[in-house]
Amino acid sequence: MTTPLLSTALLAGVLAGLALPAVAGSVDKGRSLYLNNCLVCHGMPPDQLSNPSVLAGTDAPANIRHAINSQVQMRHLAPLTDTDLANIATFLGKPSTTDADRTFDWGETAYPELLAPAKAKSAVYDGYYYRYYSTTNVYIGIKNGRLYFLDGNVPGEPLDLAPADYYLGQAEAAGF
């Protein structure tokens, strides 16, 4: 059995040593792009899409680019970048979640011994979007684009792990 301080140090060390993944598609950025560029024609929820694979998020960036290039009424969207389209596709595939929740869900499967019980309810406090894990008495949260870990068994401030996007890439690579 590890001590709380050792658990915190172990998590920080393991998480800091992860390889940096490819840039992940962002539900949050995709939602914003969709609302600003697509909502007026496609509605909310996005139900006016002619290609079901776009709505399912399957190969969606390429499908969205094809629609922009082939539909006269969509050509004004040509300046959207491939990253923008990947973000929109991620949103279309996961419209009812957030990037933070995807990251937390991944963390619960990657570190079940620390983040238990799984599927804790997310909440907001003092600028943090966080989850509290009652079994282990730890918190994981995101504030100002950074991921934080707090072991409630050890006095101190939340541990700043890294940019949240770093872990979102891990979550996306794992299918979250």
mmCIF file with all atom_site columns, C-alpha atoms in Angstrom:
data_model
loop_
_atom_site.group_PDB
_atom_site.id
_atom_site.type_symbol
_atom_site.label_atom_id
_atom_site.label_alt_id
_atom_site.label_comp_id
_atom_site.label_asym_id
_atom_site.label_entity_id
_atom_site.label_seq_id
_atom_site.pdbx_PDB_ins_code
_atom_site.Cartn_x
_atom_site.Cartn_y
_atom_site.Cartn_z
_atom_site.occupancy
_atom_site.B_iso_or_equiv
_atom_site.pdbx_formal_charge
_atom_site.auth_seq_id
_atom_site.auth_comp_id
_atom_site.auth_asym_id
_atom_site.auth_atom_id
_atom_site.pdbx_PDB_model_num
ATOM 1   C CA . MET A 1 1   ? 0.000   0.000  0.000   1.00 0.00 ? 1   MET A CA 1
ATOM 2   C CA . THR A 1 2   ? 1.304   3.463  -0.856  1.00 0.00 ? 2   THR A CA 1
ATOM 3   C CA . THR A 1 3   ? 1.069   6.497  1.341   1.00 0.00 ? 3   THR A CA 1
ATOM 4   C CA . PRO A 1 4   ? -0.945  9.528  0.152   1.00 0.00 ? 4   PRO A CA 1
ATOM 5   C CA . LEU A 1 5   ? 2.225   11.551 -0.406  1.00 0.00 ? 5   LEU A CA 1
ATOM 6   C CA . LEU A 1 6   ? 3.772   8.700  -2.374  1.00 0.00 ? 6   LEU A CA 1
ATOM 7   C CA . SER A 1 7   ? 0.560   8.385  -4.435  1.00 0.00 ? 7   SER A CA 1
ATOM 8   C CA . THR A 1 8   ? 0.701   12.064 -5.308  1.00 0.00 ? 8   THR A CA 1
ATOM 9   C CA . ALA A 1 9   ? 4.374   11.886 -6.245  1.00 0.00 ? 9   ALA A CA 1
ATOM 10  C CA . LEU A 1 10  ? 3.793   8.704  -8.260  1.00 0.00 ? 10  LEU A CA 1
ATOM 11  C CA . LEU A 1 11  ? 0.904   10.229 -10.222 1.00 0.00 ? 11  LEU A CA 1
ATOM 12  C CA . ALA A 1 12  ? 2.847   13.417 -10.917 1.00 0.00 ? 12  ALA A CA 1
ATOM 13  C CA . GLY A 1 13  ? 5.866   11.435 -12.084 1.00 0.00 ? 13  GLY A CA 1
ATOM 14  C CA . VAL A 1 14  ? 3.894   9.083  -14.289 1.00 0.00 ? 14  VAL A CA 1
ATOM 15  C CA . LEU A 1 15  ? 1.811   11.839 -15.845 1.00 0.00 ? 15  LEU A CA 1
ATOM 16  C CA . ALA A 1 16  ? 4.823   14.079 -16.433 1.00 0.00 ? 16  ALA A CA 1
ATOM 17  C CA . GLY A 1 17  ? 6.596   11.249 -18.259 1.00 0.00 ? 17  GLY A CA 1
ATOM 18  C CA . LEU A 1 18  ? 3.881   10.618 -20.840 1.00 0.00 ? 18  LEU A CA 1
ATOM 19  C CA . ALA A 1 19  ? 4.828   11.198 -24.448 1.00 0.00 ? 19  ALA A CA 1
ATOM 20  C CA . LEU A 1 20  ? 3.226   14.266 -25.973 1.00 0.00 ? 20  LEU A CA 1
ATOM 21  C CA . PRO A 1 21  ? 0.488   13.102 -28.345 1.00 0.00 ? 21  PRO A CA 1
ATOM 22  C CA . ALA A 1 22  ? -0.680  14.568 -31.601 1.00 0.00 ? 22  ALA A CA 1
ATOM 23  C CA . VAL A 1 23  ? -2.995  17.518 -31.232 1.00 0.00 ? 23  VAL A CA 1
ATOM 24  C CA . ALA A 1 24  ? -6.429  16.355 -30.162 1.00 0.00 ? 24  ALA A CA 1
ATOM 25  C CA . GLY A 1 25  ? -9.712  17.519 -31.558 1.00 0.00 ? 25  GLY A CA 1
ATOM 26  C CA . SER A 1 26  ? -11.448 19.747 -29.034 1.00 0.00 ? 26  SER A CA 1
ATOM 27  C CA . VAL A 1 27  ? -15.158 19.410 -28.280 1.00 0.00 ? 27  VAL A CA 1
ATOM 28  C CA . ASP A 1 28  ? -15.150 22.876 -26.723 1.00 0.00 ? 28  ASP A CA 1
ATOM 29  C CA . LYS A 1 29  ? -13.433 24.588 -29.664 1.00 0.00 ? 29  LYS A CA 1
ATOM 30  C CA . GLY A 1 30  ? -15.538 22.587 -32.119 1.00 0.00 ? 30  GLY A CA 1
ATOM 31  C CA . ARG A 1 31  ? -18.738 23.639 -30.343 1.00 0.00 ? 31  ARG A CA 1
ATOM 32  C CA . SER A 1 32  ? -17.741 27.288 -30.647 1.00 0.00 ? 32  SER A CA 1
ATOM 33  C CA . LEU A 1 33  ? -16.827 26.918 -34.318 1.00 0.00 ? 33  LEU A CA 1
ATOM 34  C CA . TYR A 1 34  ? -20.062 25.059 -35.034 1.00 0.00 ? 34  TYR A CA 1
ATOM 35  C CA . LEU A 1 35  ? -22.172 27.687 -33.268 1.00 0.00 ? 35  LEU A CA 1
ATOM 36  C CA . ASN A 1 36  ? -20.452 30.523 -35.149 1.00 0.00 ? 36  ASN A CA 1
ATOM 37  C CA . ASN A 1 37  ? -20.313 28.910 -38.609 1.00 0.00 ? 37  ASN A CA 1
ATOM 38  C CA . CYS A 1 38  ? -22.760 26.030 -38.959 1.00 0.00 ? 38  CYS A CA 1
ATOM 39  C CA . LEU A 1 39  ? -25.695 26.542 -36.607 1.00 0.00 ? 39  LEU A CA 1
ATOM 40  C CA . VAL A 1 40  ? -27.687 28.861 -38.839 1.00 0.00 ? 40  VAL A CA 1
ATOM 41  C CA . CYS A 1 41  ? -28.078 26.168 -41.518 1.00 0.00 ? 41  CYS A CA 1
ATOM 42  C CA . HIS A 1 42  ? -27.635 22.904 -39.613 1.00 0.00 ? 42  HIS A CA 1
ATOM 43  C CA . GLY A 1 43  ? -29.446 23.698 -36.369 1.00 0.00 ? 43  GLY A CA 1
ATOM 44  C CA . MET A 1 44  ? -28.914 22.439 -32.857 1.00 0.00 ? 44  MET A CA 1
ATOM 45  C CA . PRO A 1 45  ? -28.642 19.618 -32.274 1.00 0.00 ? 45  PRO A CA 1
ATOM 46  C CA . PRO A 1 46  ? -26.883 19.276 -35.616 1.00 0.00 ? 46  PRO A CA 1
ATOM 47  C CA . ASP A 1 47  ? -29.570 17.356 -37.468 1.00 0.00 ? 47  ASP A CA 1
ATOM 48  C CA . GLN A 1 48  ? -29.441 18.879 -40.945 1.00 0.00 ? 48  GLN A CA 1
ATOM 49  C CA . LEU A 1 49  ? -26.361 16.986 -42.085 1.00 0.00 ? 49  LEU A CA 1
ATOM 50  C CA . SER A 1 50  ? -26.647 15.049 -45.331 1.00 0.00 ? 50  SER A CA 1
ATOM 51  C CA . ASN A 1 51  ? -23.701 12.740 -44.610 1.00 0.00 ? 51  ASN A CA 1
ATOM 52  C CA . PRO A 1 52  ? -24.328 10.485 -41.565 1.00 0.00 ? 52  PRO A CA 1
ATOM 53  C CA . SER A 1 53  ? -20.593 9.811  -41.162 1.00 0.00 ? 53  SER A CA 1
ATOM 54  C CA . VAL A 1 54  ? -20.068 13.513 -40.386 1.00 0.00 ? 54  VAL A CA 1
ATOM 55  C CA . LEU A 1 55  ? -22.574 13.393 -37.552 1.00 0.00 ? 55  LEU A CA 1
ATOM 56  C CA . ALA A 1 56  ? -20.990 10.195 -36.258 1.00 0.00 ? 56  ALA A CA 1
ATOM 57  C CA . GLY A 1 57  ? -17.540 11.821 -36.374 1.00 0.00 ? 57  GLY A CA 1
ATOM 58  C CA . THR A 1 58  ? -16.256 9.128  -38.763 1.00 0.00 ? 58  THR A CA 1
ATOM 59  C CA . ASP A 1 59  ? -13.657 10.617 -41.075 1.00 0.00 ? 59  ASP A CA 1
ATOM 60  C CA . ALA A 1 60  ? -15.530 13.862 -40.528 1.00 0.00 ? 60  ALA A CA 1
ATOM 61  C CA . PRO A 1 61  ? -12.810 16.454 -41.222 1.00 0.00 ? 61  PRO A CA 1
ATOM 62  C CA . ALA A 1 62  ? -12.413 15.169 -44.781 1.00 0.00 ? 62  ALA A CA 1
ATOM 63  C CA . ASN A 1 63  ? -16.184 14.917 -45.208 1.00 0.00 ? 63  ASN A CA 1
ATOM 64  C CA . ILE A 1 64  ? -16.688 18.447 -43.920 1.00 0.00 ? 64  ILE A CA 1
ATOM 65  C CA . ARG A 1 65  ? -13.978 19.774 -46.273 1.00 0.00 ? 65  ARG A CA 1
ATOM 66  C CA . HIS A 1 66  ? -15.644 17.943 -49.168 1.00 0.00 ? 66  HIS A CA 1
ATOM 67  C CA . ALA A 1 67  ? -19.008 19.532 -48.296 1.00 0.00 ? 67  ALA A CA 1
ATOM 68  C CA . ILE A 1 68  ? -17.428 22.999 -48.112 1.00 0.00 ? 68  ILE A CA 1
ATOM 69  C CA . ASN A 1 69  ? -15.775 22.533 -51.494 1.00 0.00 ? 69  ASN A CA 1
ATOM 70  C CA . SER A 1 70  ? -18.798 21.012 -53.238 1.00 0.00 ? 70  SER A CA 1
ATOM 71  C CA . GLN A 1 71  ? -21.719 22.987 -51.774 1.00 0.00 ? 71  GLN A CA 1
ATOM 72  C CA . VAL A 1 72  ? -22.001 26.553 -53.097 1.00 0.00 ? 72  VAL A CA 1
ATOM 73  C CA . GLN A 1 73  ? -23.779 27.715 -49.931 1.00 0.00 ? 73  GLN A CA 1
ATOM 74  C CA . MET A 1 74  ? -20.829 26.480 -47.824 1.00 0.00 ? 74  MET A CA 1
ATOM 75  C CA . ARG A 1 75  ? -17.905 27.905 -49.809 1.00 0.00 ? 75  ARG A CA 1
ATOM 76  C CA . HIS A 1 76  ? -17.622 30.900 -47.473 1.00 0.00 ? 76  HIS A CA 1
ATOM 77  C CA . LEU A 1 77  ? -16.286 28.370 -44.919 1.00 0.00 ? 77  LEU A CA 1
ATOM 78  C CA . ALA A 1 78  ? -13.246 27.514 -47.085 1.00 0.00 ? 78  ALA A CA 1
ATOM 79  C CA . PRO A 1 79  ? -10.893 29.509 -44.794 1.00 0.00 ? 79  PRO A CA 1
ATOM 80  C CA . LEU A 1 80  ? -11.539 27.074 -41.933 1.00 0.00 ? 80  LEU A CA 1
ATOM 81  C CA . THR A 1 81  ? -8.317  25.188 -41.238 1.00 0.00 ? 81  THR A CA 1
ATOM 82  C CA . ASP A 1 82  ? -7.898  21.438 -40.989 1.00 0.00 ? 82  ASP A CA 1
ATOM 83  C CA . THR A 1 83  ? -7.584  21.910 -37.218 1.00 0.00 ? 83  THR A CA 1
ATOM 84  C CA . ASP A 1 84  ? -10.875 23.837 -37.194 1.00 0.00 ? 84  ASP A CA 1
ATOM 85  C CA . LEU A 1 85  ? -12.546 21.005 -39.102 1.00 0.00 ? 85  LEU A CA 1
ATOM 86  C CA . ALA A 1 86  ? -11.077 18.390 -36.747 1.00 0.00 ? 86  ALA A CA 1
ATOM 87  C CA . ASN A 1 87  ? -12.488 20.357 -33.813 1.00 0.00 ? 87  ASN A CA 1
ATOM 88  C CA . ILE A 1 88  ? -15.926 20.603 -35.442 1.00 0.00 ? 88  ILE A CA 1
ATOM 89  C CA . ALA A 1 89  ? -15.818 16.863 -36.184 1.00 0.00 ? 89  ALA A CA 1
ATOM 90  C CA . THR A 1 90  ? -14.916 16.088 -32.577 1.00 0.00 ? 90  THR A CA 1
ATOM 91  C CA . PHE A 1 91  ? -17.854 18.196 -31.388 1.00 0.00 ? 91  PHE A CA 1
ATOM 92  C CA . LEU A 1 92  ? -20.215 16.438 -33.818 1.00 0.00 ? 92  LEU A CA 1
ATOM 93  C CA . GLY A 1 93  ? -19.085 13.073 -32.487 1.00 0.00 ? 93  GLY A CA 1
ATOM 94  C CA . LYS A 1 94  ? -19.391 14.069 -28.821 1.00 0.00 ? 94  LYS A CA 1
ATOM 95  C CA . PRO A 1 95  ? -21.834 17.009 -28.604 1.00 0.00 ? 95  PRO A CA 1
ATOM 96  C CA . SER A 1 96  ? -22.985 16.354 -25.047 1.00 0.00 ? 96  SER A CA 1
ATOM 97  C CA . THR A 1 97  ? -19.595 16.390 -23.317 1.00 0.00 ? 97  THR A CA 1
ATOM 98  C CA . THR A 1 98  ? -16.692 18.765 -22.641 1.00 0.00 ? 98  THR A CA 1
ATOM 99  C CA . ASP A 1 99  ? -12.945 18.420 -23.112 1.00 0.00 ? 99  ASP A CA 1
ATOM 100 C CA . ALA A 1 100 ? -12.503 18.427 -19.332 1.00 0.00 ? 100 ALA A CA 1
ATOM 101 C CA . ASP A 1 101 ? -14.952 15.557 -18.868 1.00 0.00 ? 101 ASP A CA 1
ATOM 102 C CA . ARG A 1 102 ? -13.222 13.562 -21.613 1.00 0.00 ? 102 ARG A CA 1
ATOM 103 C CA . THR A 1 103 ? -9.909  14.105 -19.820 1.00 0.00 ? 103 THR A CA 1
ATOM 104 C CA . PHE A 1 104 ? -11.363 13.153 -16.426 1.00 0.00 ? 104 PHE A CA 1
ATOM 105 C CA . ASP A 1 105 ? -13.029 10.029 -17.872 1.00 0.00 ? 105 ASP A CA 1
ATOM 106 C CA . TRP A 1 106 ? -9.709  8.967  -19.396 1.00 0.00 ? 106 TRP A CA 1
ATOM 107 C CA . GLY A 1 107 ? -7.904  9.599  -16.108 1.00 0.00 ? 107 GLY A CA 1
ATOM 108 C CA . GLU A 1 108 ? -10.374 7.393  -14.270 1.00 0.00 ? 108 GLU A CA 1
ATOM 109 C CA . THR A 1 109 ? -9.564  4.460  -16.551 1.00 0.00 ? 109 THR A CA 1
ATOM 110 C CA . ALA A 1 110 ? -5.825  5.131  -16.633 1.00 0.00 ? 110 ALA A CA 1
ATOM 111 C CA . TYR A 1 111 ? -5.488  5.657  -12.853 1.00 0.00 ? 111 TYR A CA 1
ATOM 112 C CA . PRO A 1 112 ? -8.408  3.857  -11.182 1.00 0.00 ? 112 PRO A CA 1
ATOM 113 C CA . GLU A 1 113 ? -6.432  3.421  -7.956  1.00 0.00 ? 113 GLU A CA 1
ATOM 114 C CA . LEU A 1 114 ? -6.285  7.224  -7.561  1.00 0.00 ? 114 LEU A CA 1
ATOM 115 C CA . LEU A 1 115 ? -9.465  8.463  -9.244  1.00 0.00 ? 115 LEU A CA 1
ATOM 116 C CA . ALA A 1 116 ? -12.207 6.398  -7.610  1.00 0.00 ? 116 ALA A CA 1
ATOM 117 C CA . PRO A 1 117 ? -15.066 5.965  -7.797  1.00 0.00 ? 117 PRO A CA 1
ATOM 118 C CA . ALA A 1 118 ? -15.266 6.481  -11.559 1.00 0.00 ? 118 ALA A CA 1
ATOM 119 C CA . LYS A 1 119 ? -17.843 8.850  -13.053 1.00 0.00 ? 119 LYS A CA 1
ATOM 120 C CA . ALA A 1 120 ? -17.772 11.232 -10.118 1.00 0.00 ? 120 ALA A CA 1
ATOM 121 C CA . LYS A 1 121 ? -19.931 14.271 -10.749 1.00 0.00 ? 121 LYS A CA 1
ATOM 122 C CA . SER A 1 122 ? -18.129 17.295 -12.200 1.00 0.00 ? 122 SER A CA 1
ATOM 123 C CA . ALA A 1 123 ? -18.561 20.640 -10.460 1.00 0.00 ? 123 ALA A CA 1
ATOM 124 C CA . VAL A 1 124 ? -17.256 24.204 -10.519 1.00 0.00 ? 124 VAL A CA 1
ATOM 125 C CA . TYR A 1 125 ? -15.541 26.051 -7.676  1.00 0.00 ? 125 TYR A CA 1
ATOM 126 C CA . ASP A 1 126 ? -13.254 29.100 -7.627  1.00 0.00 ? 126 ASP A CA 1
ATOM 127 C CA . GLY A 1 127 ? -12.608 28.884 -11.362 1.00 0.00 ? 127 GLY A CA 1
ATOM 128 C CA . TYR A 1 128 ? -11.850 25.152 -11.297 1.00 0.00 ? 128 TYR A CA 1
ATOM 129 C CA . TYR A 1 129 ? -13.922 22.634 -13.239 1.00 0.00 ? 129 TYR A CA 1
ATOM 130 C CA . TYR A 1 130 ? -13.228 19.550 -11.169 1.00 0.00 ? 130 TYR A CA 1
ATOM 131 C CA . ARG A 1 131 ? -14.175 16.113 -9.899  1.00 0.00 ? 131 ARG A CA 1
ATOM 132 C CA . TYR A 1 132 ? -13.831 14.886 -6.341  1.00 0.00 ? 132 TYR A CA 1
ATOM 133 C CA . TYR A 1 133 ? -13.138 11.202 -5.755  1.00 0.00 ? 133 TYR A CA 1
ATOM 134 C CA . SER A 1 134 ? -14.509 10.231 -2.353  1.00 0.00 ? 134 SER A CA 1
ATOM 135 C CA . THR A 1 135 ? -12.887 6.790  -2.152  1.00 0.00 ? 135 THR A CA 1
ATOM 136 C CA . THR A 1 136 ? -9.381  8.211  -2.448  1.00 0.00 ? 136 THR A CA 1
ATOM 137 C CA . ASN A 1 137 ? -10.098 11.759 -1.216  1.00 0.00 ? 137 ASN A CA 1
ATOM 138 C CA . VAL A 1 138 ? -8.465  13.375 -4.236  1.00 0.00 ? 138 VAL A CA 1
ATOM 139 C CA . TYR A 1 139 ? -9.496  16.091 -6.664  1.00 0.00 ? 139 TYR A CA 1
ATOM 140 C CA . ILE A 1 140 ? -8.644  16.549 -10.312 1.00 0.00 ? 140 ILE A CA 1
ATOM 141 C CA . GLY A 1 141 ? -9.493  19.859 -11.936 1.00 0.00 ? 141 GLY A CA 1
ATOM 142 C CA . ILE A 1 142 ? -8.881  22.229 -14.790 1.00 0.00 ? 142 ILE A CA 1
ATOM 143 C CA . LYS A 1 143 ? -8.427  25.963 -14.403 1.00 0.00 ? 143 LYS A CA 1
ATOM 144 C CA . ASN A 1 144 ? -7.086  28.442 -16.952 1.00 0.00 ? 144 ASN A CA 1
ATOM 145 C CA . GLY A 1 145 ? -6.148  25.636 -19.334 1.00 0.00 ? 145 GLY A CA 1
ATOM 146 C CA . ARG A 1 146 ? -4.061  23.751 -16.759 1.00 0.00 ? 146 ARG A CA 1
ATOM 147 C CA . LEU A 1 147 ? -4.725  20.343 -15.155 1.00 0.00 ? 147 LEU A CA 1
ATOM 148 C CA . TYR A 1 148 ? -4.393  20.194 -11.375 1.00 0.00 ? 148 TYR A CA 1
ATOM 149 C CA . PHE A 1 149 ? -4.297  17.333 -8.870  1.00 0.00 ? 149 PHE A CA 1
ATOM 150 C CA . LEU A 1 150 ? -4.992  17.697 -5.153  1.00 0.00 ? 150 LEU A CA 1
ATOM 151 C CA . ASP A 1 151 ? -4.585  14.889 -2.639  1.00 0.00 ? 151 ASP A CA 1
ATOM 152 C CA . GLY A 1 152 ? -6.993  15.725 0.192   1.00 0.00 ? 152 GLY A CA 1
ATOM 153 C CA . ASN A 1 153 ? -4.944  13.508 2.512   1.00 0.00 ? 153 ASN A CA 1
ATOM 154 C CA . VAL A 1 154 ? -1.880  15.748 2.188   1.00 0.00 ? 154 VAL A CA 1
ATOM 155 C CA . PRO A 1 155 ? -1.930  19.432 3.181   1.00 0.00 ? 155 PRO A CA 1
ATOM 156 C CA . GLY A 1 156 ? -0.940  21.811 0.436   1.00 0.00 ? 156 GLY A CA 1
ATOM 157 C CA . GLU A 1 157 ? -1.916  23.485 -2.777  1.00 0.00 ? 157 GLU A CA 1
ATOM 158 C CA . PRO A 1 158 ? -3.128  21.718 -5.912  1.00 0.00 ? 158 PRO A CA 1
ATOM 159 C CA . LEU A 1 159 ? -0.286  20.264 -7.971  1.00 0.00 ? 159 LEU A CA 1
ATOM 160 C CA . ASP A 1 160 ? -0.079  21.831 -11.458 1.00 0.00 ? 160 ASP A CA 1
ATOM 161 C CA . LEU A 1 161 ? 0.472   18.832 -13.726 1.00 0.00 ? 161 LEU A CA 1
ATOM 162 C CA . ALA A 1 162 ? 0.615   20.372 -17.233 1.00 0.00 ? 162 ALA A CA 1
ATOM 163 C CA . PRO A 1 163 ? -1.527  22.065 -19.873 1.00 0.00 ? 163 PRO A CA 1
ATOM 164 C CA . ALA A 1 164 ? -4.931  20.346 -20.033 1.00 0.00 ? 164 ALA A CA 1
ATOM 165 C CA . ASP A 1 165 ? -4.537  19.903 -23.809 1.00 0.00 ? 165 ASP A CA 1
ATOM 166 C CA . TYR A 1 166 ? -1.613  17.560 -23.132 1.00 0.00 ? 166 TYR A CA 1
ATOM 167 C CA . TYR A 1 167 ? -3.937  15.161 -21.302 1.00 0.00 ? 167 TYR A CA 1
ATOM 168 C CA . LEU A 1 168 ? -6.793  15.719 -23.750 1.00 0.00 ? 168 LEU A CA 1
ATOM 169 C CA . GLY A 1 169 ? -4.479  14.220 -26.372 1.00 0.00 ? 169 GLY A CA 1
ATOM 170 C CA . GLN A 1 170 ? -4.017  11.148 -24.189 1.00 0.00 ? 170 GLN A CA 1
ATOM 171 C CA . ALA A 1 171 ? -7.791  10.929 -23.738 1.00 0.00 ? 171 ALA A CA 1
ATOM 172 C CA . GLU A 1 172 ? -8.460  11.211 -27.456 1.00 0.00 ? 172 GLU A CA 1
ATOM 173 C CA . ALA A 1 173 ? -5.813  8.609  -28.306 1.00 0.00 ? 173 ALA A CA 1
ATOM 174 C CA . ALA A 1 174 ? -7.588  6.257  -25.901 1.00 0.00 ? 174 ALA A CA 1
ATOM 175 C CA . GLY A 1 175 ? -10.959 6.852  -27.544 1.00 0.00 ? 175 GLY A CA 1
ATOM 176 C CA . PHE A 1 176 ? -12.465 9.428  -25.174 1.00 0.00 ? 176 PHE A CA 1
#
